[in-house]
């Protein structure tokens, strides 16, 4: 399965990848994007089956990315990995079509719980 | 220290433990050595504005920041880490600490983007809570400061939690 990781922090993308591998998801193909616009382009190029996106990013936030995808008719499975996991944000994410919100700091178990049945 | 301030201090400690375990894959061991020297420091700050106004700061020596960044990037000991990645790494640490402090405060509060500076601070920073964490023999300082007296009072009475 192809998974796109969108985060404007290279270090955080590396940590998300490390944690996915620790959670037993090392065998998937991962594509990285450095902001919302870059993610949109790479989603078009790579057609991932899952998008893991930060919320706060330049050049299109995570929620703007999700809304743009849905407006285009793209129903790719989408989850947020964000440093803010308030109830308001979770409700906004769910309403926009996100499957889950993983709050930082996360553990391998957090990813296992959120992604079991998805990956 | 009041009971509310003690509670706030302990909460910050719990956030630090979780951030260290997740991002740095290390236990957050308290630092009991000498007071850190700021002259060679990397400082990352993030502000909170709204119902509660203040800032979170993470600072440490430049060499310590590079080692932390190397650990976050899963690089081996002694591998040079570009300054951009060092700033990115320390910025993410303060960003995640700030996001969790925001969540604990509740209310309508916005988390700003992290700013990272090299060298000593030119502004006074009087933290309401301060933790010193040992990173392989060097101190890392994590501080919270409230910038408005009325919100400090609210936080200390627990109204902002």
PDB file of C-alpha atoms in Angstrom:
ATOM      1  CA  UNK A   1       0.000   0.000   0.000  1.00  0.00           C
ATOM      2  CA  UNK A   2       1.175   3.511  -0.773  1.00  0.00           C
ATOM      3  CA  UNK A   3       1.006   6.072   2.035  1.00  0.00           C
ATOM      4  CA  UNK A   4       1.672   9.801   1.772  1.00  0.00           C
ATOM      5  CA  UNK A   5       3.041  11.636   4.823  1.00  0.00           C
ATOM      6  CA  UNK A   6       2.528  15.407   4.728  1.00  0.00           C
ATOM      7  CA  UNK A   7       4.336  17.562   7.280  1.00  0.00           C
ATOM      8  CA  UNK A   8       6.364  20.744   6.880  1.00  0.00           C
ATOM      9  CA  UNK A   9       8.903  19.393   9.370  1.00  0.00           C
ATOM     10  CA  UNK A  10      11.418  16.970   7.852  1.00  0.00           C
ATOM     11  CA  UNK A  11      12.266  15.799  11.351  1.00  0.00           C
ATOM     12  CA  UNK A  12       8.622  15.053  12.143  1.00  0.00           C
ATOM     13  CA  UNK A  13       8.172  13.148   8.873  1.00  0.00           C
ATOM     14  CA  UNK A  14      11.185  11.042   9.894  1.00  0.00           C
ATOM     15  CA  UNK A  15       9.661  10.419  13.327  1.00  0.00           C
ATOM     16  CA  UNK A  16       6.286   9.446  11.851  1.00  0.00           C
ATOM     17  CA  UNK A  17       8.059   7.013   9.503  1.00  0.00           C
ATOM     18  CA  UNK A  18      10.141   5.584  12.356  1.00  0.00           C
ATOM     19  CA  UNK A  19       7.033   5.104  14.465  1.00  0.00           C
ATOM     20  CA  UNK A  20       5.118   3.462  11.597  1.00  0.00           C
ATOM     21  CA  UNK A  21       7.978   0.998  11.172  1.00  0.00           C
ATOM     22  CA  UNK A  22       7.995   0.313  14.909  1.00  0.00           C
ATOM     23  CA  UNK A  23       4.249  -0.291  14.724  1.00  0.00           C
ATOM     24  CA  UNK A  24       4.824  -3.030  12.153  1.00  0.00           C
ATOM     25  CA  UNK A  25       4.011  -1.047   9.017  1.00  0.00           C
ATOM     26  CA  UNK A  26       7.512  -1.052   7.501  1.00  0.00           C
ATOM     27  CA  UNK A  27       6.494  -2.959   4.395  1.00  0.00           C
ATOM     28  CA  UNK A  28       4.414  -0.174   2.843  1.00  0.00           C
ATOM     29  CA  UNK A  29       5.580   2.418   0.307  1.00  0.00           C
ATOM     30  CA  UNK A  30       5.887   5.898   1.751  1.00  0.00           C
ATOM     31  CA  UNK A  31       5.887   9.212  -0.098  1.00  0.00           C
ATOM     32  CA  UNK A  32       6.692  12.464   1.706  1.00  0.00           C
ATOM     33  CA  UNK A  33       5.263  15.932   1.122  1.00  0.00           C
ATOM     34  CA  UNK A  34       6.513  19.148   2.707  1.00  0.00           C
ATOM     35  CA  UNK A  35       3.243  21.126   2.791  1.00  0.00           C
ATOM     36  CA  UNK A  36      -0.386  20.997   1.677  1.00  0.00           C
ATOM     37  CA  UNK A  37       0.266  22.101  -1.894  1.00  0.00           C
ATOM     38  CA  UNK A  38       3.111  19.612  -2.299  1.00  0.00           C
ATOM     39  CA  UNK A  39       0.839  16.907  -0.881  1.00  0.00           C
ATOM     40  CA  UNK A  40      -1.893  17.723  -3.375  1.00  0.00           C
ATOM     41  CA  UNK A  41       0.558  17.441  -6.270  1.00  0.00           C
ATOM     42  CA  UNK A  42       2.023  14.164  -4.992  1.00  0.00           C
ATOM     43  CA  UNK A  43      -1.392  12.674  -4.302  1.00  0.00           C
ATOM     44  CA  UNK A  44      -2.150  13.339  -7.968  1.00  0.00           C
ATOM     45  CA  UNK A  45       1.138  11.768  -9.037  1.00  0.00           C
ATOM     46  CA  UNK A  46       1.228   8.745  -6.732  1.00  0.00           C
ATOM     47  CA  UNK A  47      -2.446   7.998  -5.952  1.00  0.00           C
ATOM     48  CA  UNK A  48      -1.758   6.883  -2.352  1.00  0.00           C
ATOM     49  CA  UNK A  49      -4.326   4.768  -0.551  1.00  0.00           C
ATOM     50  CA  UNK A  50      -3.811   6.647   2.719  1.00  0.00           C
ATOM     51  CA  UNK A  51      -2.752  10.198   3.590  1.00  0.00           C
ATOM     52  CA  UNK A  52      -1.282  11.043   7.015  1.00  0.00           C
ATOM     53  CA  UNK A  53      -1.206  14.811   7.332  1.00  0.00           C
ATOM     54  CA  UNK A  54      -0.109  17.439   9.800  1.00  0.00           C
ATOM     55  CA  UNK A  55      -2.721  20.084  10.553  1.00  0.00           C
ATOM     56  CA  UNK A  56      -0.666  23.304  10.585  1.00  0.00           C
ATOM     57  CA  UNK A  57       1.324  23.585   7.371  1.00  0.00           C
ATOM     58  CA  UNK A  58       2.206  26.466   5.040  1.00  0.00           C
ATOM     59  CA  UNK A  59       0.781  26.636   1.507  1.00  0.00           C
ATOM     60  CA  UNK A  60      -2.444  24.855   2.441  1.00  0.00           C
ATOM     61  CA  UNK A  61      -3.147  23.468   5.861  1.00  0.00           C
ATOM     62  CA  UNK A  62      -4.077  19.861   6.462  1.00  0.00           C
ATOM     63  CA  UNK A  63      -7.792  20.609   6.728  1.00  0.00           C
ATOM     64  CA  UNK A  64      -7.648  22.705   3.543  1.00  0.00           C
ATOM     65  CA  UNK A  65      -5.908  19.816   1.823  1.00  0.00           C
ATOM     66  CA  UNK A  66      -8.610  17.390   2.932  1.00  0.00           C
ATOM     67  CA  UNK A  67     -11.428  19.725   1.860  1.00  0.00           C
ATOM     68  CA  UNK A  68      -9.750  20.293  -1.519  1.00  0.00           C
ATOM     69  CA  UNK A  69      -9.446  16.549  -2.081  1.00  0.00           C
ATOM     70  CA  UNK A  70     -13.090  15.925  -1.204  1.00  0.00           C
ATOM     71  CA  UNK A  71     -14.191  18.865  -3.385  1.00  0.00           C
ATOM     72  CA  UNK A  72     -12.313  17.213  -6.255  1.00  0.00           C
ATOM     73  CA  UNK A  73     -14.126  13.967  -5.562  1.00  0.00           C
ATOM     74  CA  UNK A  74     -11.020  12.266  -4.180  1.00  0.00           C
ATOM     75  CA  UNK A  75     -12.077   9.912  -1.367  1.00  0.00           C
ATOM     76  CA  UNK A  76      -8.569   8.785  -0.332  1.00  0.00           C
ATOM     77  CA  UNK A  77      -8.447   7.639   3.271  1.00  0.00           C
ATOM     78  CA  UNK A  78      -7.148  10.534   5.333  1.00  0.00           C
ATOM     79  CA  UNK A  79      -5.899  10.886   8.916  1.00  0.00           C
ATOM     80  CA  UNK A  80      -4.325  13.760  10.823  1.00  0.00           C
ATOM     81  CA  UNK A  81      -1.137  13.597  12.888  1.00  0.00           C
ATOM     82  CA  UNK A  82      -1.068  16.855  14.799  1.00  0.00           C
ATOM     83  CA  UNK A  83       0.284  18.518  17.927  1.00  0.00           C
ATOM     84  CA  UNK A  84      -3.199  19.799  18.763  1.00  0.00           C
ATOM     85  CA  UNK A  85      -5.863  17.175  19.325  1.00  0.00           C
ATOM     86  CA  UNK A  86      -8.734  19.185  20.817  1.00  0.00           C
ATOM     87  CA  UNK A  87     -12.326  17.984  20.595  1.00  0.00           C
ATOM     88  CA  UNK A  88     -13.135  20.899  18.261  1.00  0.00           C
ATOM     89  CA  UNK A  89     -10.369  19.879  15.884  1.00  0.00           C
ATOM     90  CA  UNK A  90     -11.438  16.248  15.978  1.00  0.00           C
ATOM     91  CA  UNK A  91     -15.016  17.230  15.189  1.00  0.00           C
ATOM     92  CA  UNK A  92     -13.860  19.477  12.330  1.00  0.00           C
ATOM     93  CA  UNK A  93     -11.652  16.706  10.977  1.00  0.00           C
ATOM     94  CA  UNK A  94     -14.402  14.104  11.128  1.00  0.00           C
ATOM     95  CA  UNK A  95     -16.911  16.436   9.480  1.00  0.00           C
ATOM     96  CA  UNK A  96     -14.457  17.061   6.626  1.00  0.00           C
ATOM     97  CA  UNK A  97     -14.032  13.330   6.091  1.00  0.00           C
ATOM     98  CA  UNK A  98     -10.984  12.330   8.147  1.00  0.00           C
ATOM     99  CA  UNK A  99     -10.845   8.801   9.558  1.00  0.00           C
ATOM    100  CA  UNK A 100      -8.869   9.669  12.676  1.00  0.00           C
ATOM    101  CA  UNK A 101      -6.756  12.256  14.469  1.00  0.00           C
ATOM    102  CA  UNK A 102      -3.488  11.135  16.055  1.00  0.00           C
ATOM    103  CA  UNK A 103      -2.212  13.671  18.588  1.00  0.00           C
ATOM    104  CA  UNK A 104       1.499  14.237  19.110  1.00  0.00           C
ATOM    105  CA  UNK A 105       3.270  12.953  21.095  1.00  0.00           C
ATOM    106  CA  UNK A 106       2.278   9.534  19.800  1.00  0.00           C
ATOM    107  CA  UNK A 107       3.579   6.028  20.332  1.00  0.00           C
ATOM    108  CA  UNK A 108       3.785   2.992  18.078  1.00  0.00           C
ATOM    109  CA  UNK A 109       0.685   1.701  19.878  1.00  0.00           C
ATOM    110  CA  UNK A 110      -1.184   4.879  18.898  1.00  0.00           C
ATOM    111  CA  UNK A 111      -0.492   4.131  15.235  1.00  0.00           C
ATOM    112  CA  UNK A 112      -1.351   0.453  15.669  1.00  0.00           C
ATOM    113  CA  UNK A 113      -4.727   1.380  17.139  1.00  0.00           C
ATOM    114  CA  UNK A 114      -5.536   3.999  14.500  1.00  0.00           C
ATOM    115  CA  UNK A 115      -4.292   2.042  11.492  1.00  0.00           C
ATOM    116  CA  UNK A 116      -5.246  -1.537  12.281  1.00  0.00           C
ATOM    117  CA  UNK A 117      -7.667  -2.539   9.560  1.00  0.00           C
ATOM    118  CA  UNK A 118      -6.422   0.314   7.354  1.00  0.00           C
ATOM    119  CA  UNK A 119      -2.843  -0.731   6.610  1.00  0.00           C
TER     120      UNK A 119
ATOM    121  CA  UNK B   1       4.631  27.429  45.233  1.00  0.00           C
ATOM    122  CA  UNK B   2       0.817  27.299  45.445  1.00  0.00           C
ATOM    123  CA  UNK B   3      -1.066  24.040  44.969  1.00  0.00           C
ATOM    124  CA  UNK B   4      -2.299  25.233  41.560  1.00  0.00           C
ATOM    125  CA  UNK B   5       1.203  26.260  40.490  1.00  0.00           C
ATOM    126  CA  UNK B   6       2.514  22.899  41.692  1.00  0.00           C
ATOM    127  CA  UNK B   7      -0.182  21.176  39.669  1.00  0.00           C
ATOM    128  CA  UNK B   8       0.782  23.213  36.591  1.00  0.00           C
ATOM    129  CA  UNK B   9       4.451  22.335  37.157  1.00  0.00           C
ATOM    130  CA  UNK B  10       3.633  18.633  37.432  1.00  0.00           C
ATOM    131  CA  UNK B  11       1.482  18.800  34.310  1.00  0.00           C
ATOM    132  CA  UNK B  12       4.374  20.300  32.345  1.00  0.00           C
ATOM    133  CA  UNK B  13       6.569  17.496  33.673  1.00  0.00           C
ATOM    134  CA  UNK B  14       4.102  14.896  32.411  1.00  0.00           C
ATOM    135  CA  UNK B  15       4.001  16.559  28.980  1.00  0.00           C
ATOM    136  CA  UNK B  16       7.807  16.594  28.847  1.00  0.00           C
ATOM    137  CA  UNK B  17       7.946  12.891  29.741  1.00  0.00           C
ATOM    138  CA  UNK B  18       5.515  12.028  26.930  1.00  0.00           C
ATOM    139  CA  UNK B  19       7.316  14.228  24.378  1.00  0.00           C
ATOM    140  CA  UNK B  20      10.715  12.814  25.315  1.00  0.00           C
ATOM    141  CA  UNK B  21       9.429   9.242  25.042  1.00  0.00           C
ATOM    142  CA  UNK B  22       7.754   9.817  21.681  1.00  0.00           C
ATOM    143  CA  UNK B  23       9.991  12.238  19.805  1.00  0.00           C
ATOM    144  CA  UNK B  24      13.356  11.594  21.424  1.00  0.00           C
ATOM    145  CA  UNK B  25      12.737   7.946  22.389  1.00  0.00           C
ATOM    146  CA  UNK B  26      14.344   8.646  25.741  1.00  0.00           C
ATOM    147  CA  UNK B  27      13.383   8.955  29.368  1.00  0.00           C
ATOM    148  CA  UNK B  28      13.141  12.550  30.595  1.00  0.00           C
ATOM    149  CA  UNK B  29      15.667  12.392  33.436  1.00  0.00           C
ATOM    150  CA  UNK B  30      15.843  15.510  35.646  1.00  0.00           C
ATOM    151  CA  UNK B  31      19.033  17.580  35.479  1.00  0.00           C
ATOM    152  CA  UNK B  32      20.728  18.131  38.832  1.00  0.00           C
ATOM    153  CA  UNK B  33      23.943  19.734  37.526  1.00  0.00           C
ATOM    154  CA  UNK B  34      24.936  23.391  37.445  1.00  0.00           C
ATOM    155  CA  UNK B  35      22.630  26.081  36.104  1.00  0.00           C
ATOM    156  CA  UNK B  36      22.792  26.127  32.276  1.00  0.00           C
ATOM    157  CA  UNK B  37      24.828  28.844  30.547  1.00  0.00           C
ATOM    158  CA  UNK B  38      22.759  30.630  27.926  1.00  0.00           C
ATOM    159  CA  UNK B  39      25.556  32.080  25.768  1.00  0.00           C
ATOM    160  CA  UNK B  40      25.841  29.093  23.421  1.00  0.00           C
ATOM    161  CA  UNK B  41      22.167  28.238  23.476  1.00  0.00           C
ATOM    162  CA  UNK B  42      19.590  27.359  20.865  1.00  0.00           C
ATOM    163  CA  UNK B  43      16.192  28.685  21.936  1.00  0.00           C
ATOM    164  CA  UNK B  44      12.863  27.637  20.473  1.00  0.00           C
ATOM    165  CA  UNK B  45       9.711  29.453  21.495  1.00  0.00           C
ATOM    166  CA  UNK B  46       6.042  29.125  20.692  1.00  0.00           C
ATOM    167  CA  UNK B  47       3.348  31.529  21.854  1.00  0.00           C
ATOM    168  CA  UNK B  48      -0.183  30.892  23.042  1.00  0.00           C
ATOM    169  CA  UNK B  49      -2.719  33.685  22.570  1.00  0.00           C
ATOM    170  CA  UNK B  50      -6.390  33.932  23.467  1.00  0.00           C
ATOM    171  CA  UNK B  51      -8.008  33.003  26.761  1.00  0.00           C
ATOM    172  CA  UNK B  52      -4.480  32.362  28.032  1.00  0.00           C
ATOM    173  CA  UNK B  53      -1.465  34.315  26.835  1.00  0.00           C
ATOM    174  CA  UNK B  54       2.062  33.163  27.246  1.00  0.00           C
ATOM    175  CA  UNK B  55       4.927  31.258  25.735  1.00  0.00           C
ATOM    176  CA  UNK B  56       6.717  27.942  25.950  1.00  0.00           C
ATOM    177  CA  UNK B  57      10.477  27.887  25.553  1.00  0.00           C
ATOM    178  CA  UNK B  58      12.918  25.018  25.041  1.00  0.00           C
ATOM    179  CA  UNK B  59      16.599  25.888  25.194  1.00  0.00           C
ATOM    180  CA  UNK B  60      19.884  24.043  25.373  1.00  0.00           C
ATOM    181  CA  UNK B  61      23.490  24.299  24.231  1.00  0.00           C
ATOM    182  CA  UNK B  62      23.979  24.212  20.457  1.00  0.00           C
ATOM    183  CA  UNK B  63      25.879  20.919  20.655  1.00  0.00           C
ATOM    184  CA  UNK B  64      23.073  19.392  22.719  1.00  0.00           C
ATOM    185  CA  UNK B  65      20.494  20.611  20.201  1.00  0.00           C
ATOM    186  CA  UNK B  66      22.467  18.941  17.418  1.00  0.00           C
ATOM    187  CA  UNK B  67      22.594  15.662  19.352  1.00  0.00           C
ATOM    188  CA  UNK B  68      18.846  15.843  20.017  1.00  0.00           C
ATOM    189  CA  UNK B  69      18.188  16.487  16.313  1.00  0.00           C
ATOM    190  CA  UNK B  70      20.422  13.548  15.399  1.00  0.00           C
ATOM    191  CA  UNK B  71      18.455  11.316  17.728  1.00  0.00           C
ATOM    192  CA  UNK B  72      15.124  12.484  16.299  1.00  0.00           C
ATOM    193  CA  UNK B  73      16.421  11.752  12.795  1.00  0.00           C
ATOM    194  CA  UNK B  74      17.728   8.347  13.940  1.00  0.00           C
ATOM    195  CA  UNK B  75      21.300   9.301  13.024  1.00  0.00           C
ATOM    196  CA  UNK B  76      24.314   7.786  14.713  1.00  0.00           C
ATOM    197  CA  UNK B  77      26.413   9.526  17.383  1.00  0.00           C
ATOM    198  CA  UNK B  78      28.732  12.177  16.006  1.00  0.00           C
ATOM    199  CA  UNK B  79      26.933  12.577  12.688  1.00  0.00           C
ATOM    200  CA  UNK B  80      26.790  16.258  11.738  1.00  0.00           C
ATOM    201  CA  UNK B  81      23.252  17.607  11.520  1.00  0.00           C
ATOM    202  CA  UNK B  82      22.647  20.713   9.363  1.00  0.00           C
ATOM    203  CA  UNK B  83      21.581  23.828  11.254  1.00  0.00           C
ATOM    204  CA  UNK B  84      18.247  23.828   9.421  1.00  0.00           C
ATOM    205  CA  UNK B  85      17.442  20.346  10.727  1.00  0.00           C
ATOM    206  CA  UNK B  86      18.597  21.287  14.245  1.00  0.00           C
ATOM    207  CA  UNK B  87      16.182  24.227  14.233  1.00  0.00           C
ATOM    208  CA  UNK B  88      13.441  22.036  12.775  1.00  0.00           C
ATOM    209  CA  UNK B  89      13.962  19.427  15.510  1.00  0.00           C
ATOM    210  CA  UNK B  90      14.008  21.813  18.467  1.00  0.00           C
ATOM    211  CA  UNK B  91      11.074  23.686  16.922  1.00  0.00           C
ATOM    212  CA  UNK B  92       9.070  20.456  16.798  1.00  0.00           C
ATOM    213  CA  UNK B  93       9.860  19.712  20.442  1.00  0.00           C
ATOM    214  CA  UNK B  94       8.553  23.124  21.567  1.00  0.00           C
ATOM    215  CA  UNK B  95       5.612  22.870  19.141  1.00  0.00           C
ATOM    216  CA  UNK B  96       4.432  19.562  20.587  1.00  0.00           C
ATOM    217  CA  UNK B  97       4.980  20.715  24.177  1.00  0.00           C
ATOM    218  CA  UNK B  98       3.039  23.887  23.336  1.00  0.00           C
ATOM    219  CA  UNK B  99       0.206  21.973  21.689  1.00  0.00           C
ATOM    220  CA  UNK B 100      -0.176  19.834  24.783  1.00  0.00           C
ATOM    221  CA  UNK B 101      -0.021  22.814  27.149  1.00  0.00           C
ATOM    222  CA  UNK B 102      -2.742  24.415  25.021  1.00  0.00           C
ATOM    223  CA  UNK B 103      -4.846  21.279  25.284  1.00  0.00           C
ATOM    224  CA  UNK B 104      -4.433  21.217  29.061  1.00  0.00           C
ATOM    225  CA  UNK B 105      -5.394  24.886  29.417  1.00  0.00           C
ATOM    226  CA  UNK B 106      -8.600  24.498  27.439  1.00  0.00           C
ATOM    227  CA  UNK B 107     -10.580  27.528  26.308  1.00  0.00           C
ATOM    228  CA  UNK B 108     -10.066  29.424  23.076  1.00  0.00           C
ATOM    229  CA  UNK B 109      -6.326  29.672  22.653  1.00  0.00           C
ATOM    230  CA  UNK B 110      -4.241  29.720  19.482  1.00  0.00           C
ATOM    231  CA  UNK B 111      -0.836  28.104  19.159  1.00  0.00           C
ATOM    232  CA  UNK B 112       1.661  30.140  17.125  1.00  0.00           C
ATOM    233  CA  UNK B 113       4.418  28.849  14.910  1.00  0.00           C
ATOM    234  CA  UNK B 114       7.749  28.073  16.607  1.00  0.00           C
ATOM    235  CA  UNK B 115      10.561  30.599  16.366  1.00  0.00           C
ATOM    236  CA  UNK B 116      14.146  29.462  16.814  1.00  0.00           C
ATOM    237  CA  UNK B 117      17.057  31.672  17.744  1.00  0.00           C
ATOM    238  CA  UNK B 118      20.745  31.056  18.314  1.00  0.00           C
ATOM    239  CA  UNK B 119      22.578  32.675  21.192  1.00  0.00           C
ATOM    240  CA  UNK B 120      21.524  34.266  24.458  1.00  0.00           C
ATOM    241  CA  UNK B 121      18.147  35.910  24.931  1.00  0.00           C
ATOM    242  CA  UNK B 122      17.914  39.707  24.982  1.00  0.00           C
ATOM    243  CA  UNK B 123      14.579  39.709  26.776  1.00  0.00           C
ATOM    244  CA  UNK B 124      13.777  38.798  30.336  1.00  0.00           C
ATOM    245  CA  UNK B 125      11.901  35.521  30.668  1.00  0.00           C
ATOM    246  CA  UNK B 126      10.376  34.837  34.067  1.00  0.00           C
ATOM    247  CA  UNK B 127       8.879  31.386  33.850  1.00  0.00           C
ATOM    248  CA  UNK B 128       5.885  30.296  35.880  1.00  0.00           C
ATOM    249  CA  UNK B 129       7.097  26.733  35.483  1.00  0.00           C
ATOM    250  CA  UNK B 130      10.576  25.497  34.646  1.00  0.00           C
ATOM    251  CA  UNK B 131      12.000  22.029  34.159  1.00  0.00           C
ATOM    252  CA  UNK B 132      15.608  21.010  33.610  1.00  0.00           C
ATOM    253  CA  UNK B 133      16.035  17.735  31.759  1.00  0.00           C
ATOM    254  CA  UNK B 134      19.279  15.783  31.403  1.00  0.00           C
ATOM    255  CA  UNK B 135      20.149  14.932  27.798  1.00  0.00           C
ATOM    256  CA  UNK B 136      23.165  12.608  27.992  1.00  0.00           C
ATOM    257  CA  UNK B 137      25.010  14.828  30.448  1.00  0.00           C
ATOM    258  CA  UNK B 138      23.777  18.235  29.261  1.00  0.00           C
ATOM    259  CA  UNK B 139      20.808  20.273  30.473  1.00  0.00           C
ATOM    260  CA  UNK B 140      17.727  21.085  28.409  1.00  0.00           C
ATOM    261  CA  UNK B 141      15.470  23.807  29.818  1.00  0.00           C
ATOM    262  CA  UNK B 142      11.701  23.725  29.266  1.00  0.00           C
ATOM    263  CA  UNK B 143       9.825  26.773  30.539  1.00  0.00           C
ATOM    264  CA  UNK B 144       6.327  28.211  30.517  1.00  0.00           C
ATOM    265  CA  UNK B 145       5.701  31.917  31.018  1.00  0.00           C
ATOM    266  CA  UNK B 146       2.381  33.737  31.266  1.00  0.00           C
ATOM    267  CA  UNK B 147       2.630  37.181  29.712  1.00  0.00           C
ATOM    268  CA  UNK B 148      -0.454  38.771  31.267  1.00  0.00           C
ATOM    269  CA  UNK B 149      -0.890  39.019  35.002  1.00  0.00           C
ATOM    270  CA  UNK B 150      -4.659  38.388  34.927  1.00  0.00           C
ATOM    271  CA  UNK B 151      -4.153  35.172  33.001  1.00  0.00           C
ATOM    272  CA  UNK B 152      -1.377  34.092  35.325  1.00  0.00           C
ATOM    273  CA  UNK B 153      -3.839  34.565  38.160  1.00  0.00           C
ATOM    274  CA  UNK B 154      -6.487  32.576  36.305  1.00  0.00           C
ATOM    275  CA  UNK B 155      -4.070  29.767  35.582  1.00  0.00           C
ATOM    276  CA  UNK B 156      -2.948  29.613  39.177  1.00  0.00           C
ATOM    277  CA  UNK B 157      -6.494  29.390  40.445  1.00  0.00           C
ATOM    278  CA  UNK B 158      -7.126  26.588  38.026  1.00  0.00           C
ATOM    279  CA  UNK B 159      -9.769  28.488  36.008  1.00  0.00           C
ATOM    280  CA  UNK B 160      -7.841  28.041  32.792  1.00  0.00           C
ATOM    281  CA  UNK B 161      -7.370  24.290  33.107  1.00  0.00           C
TER     282      UNK B 161
END
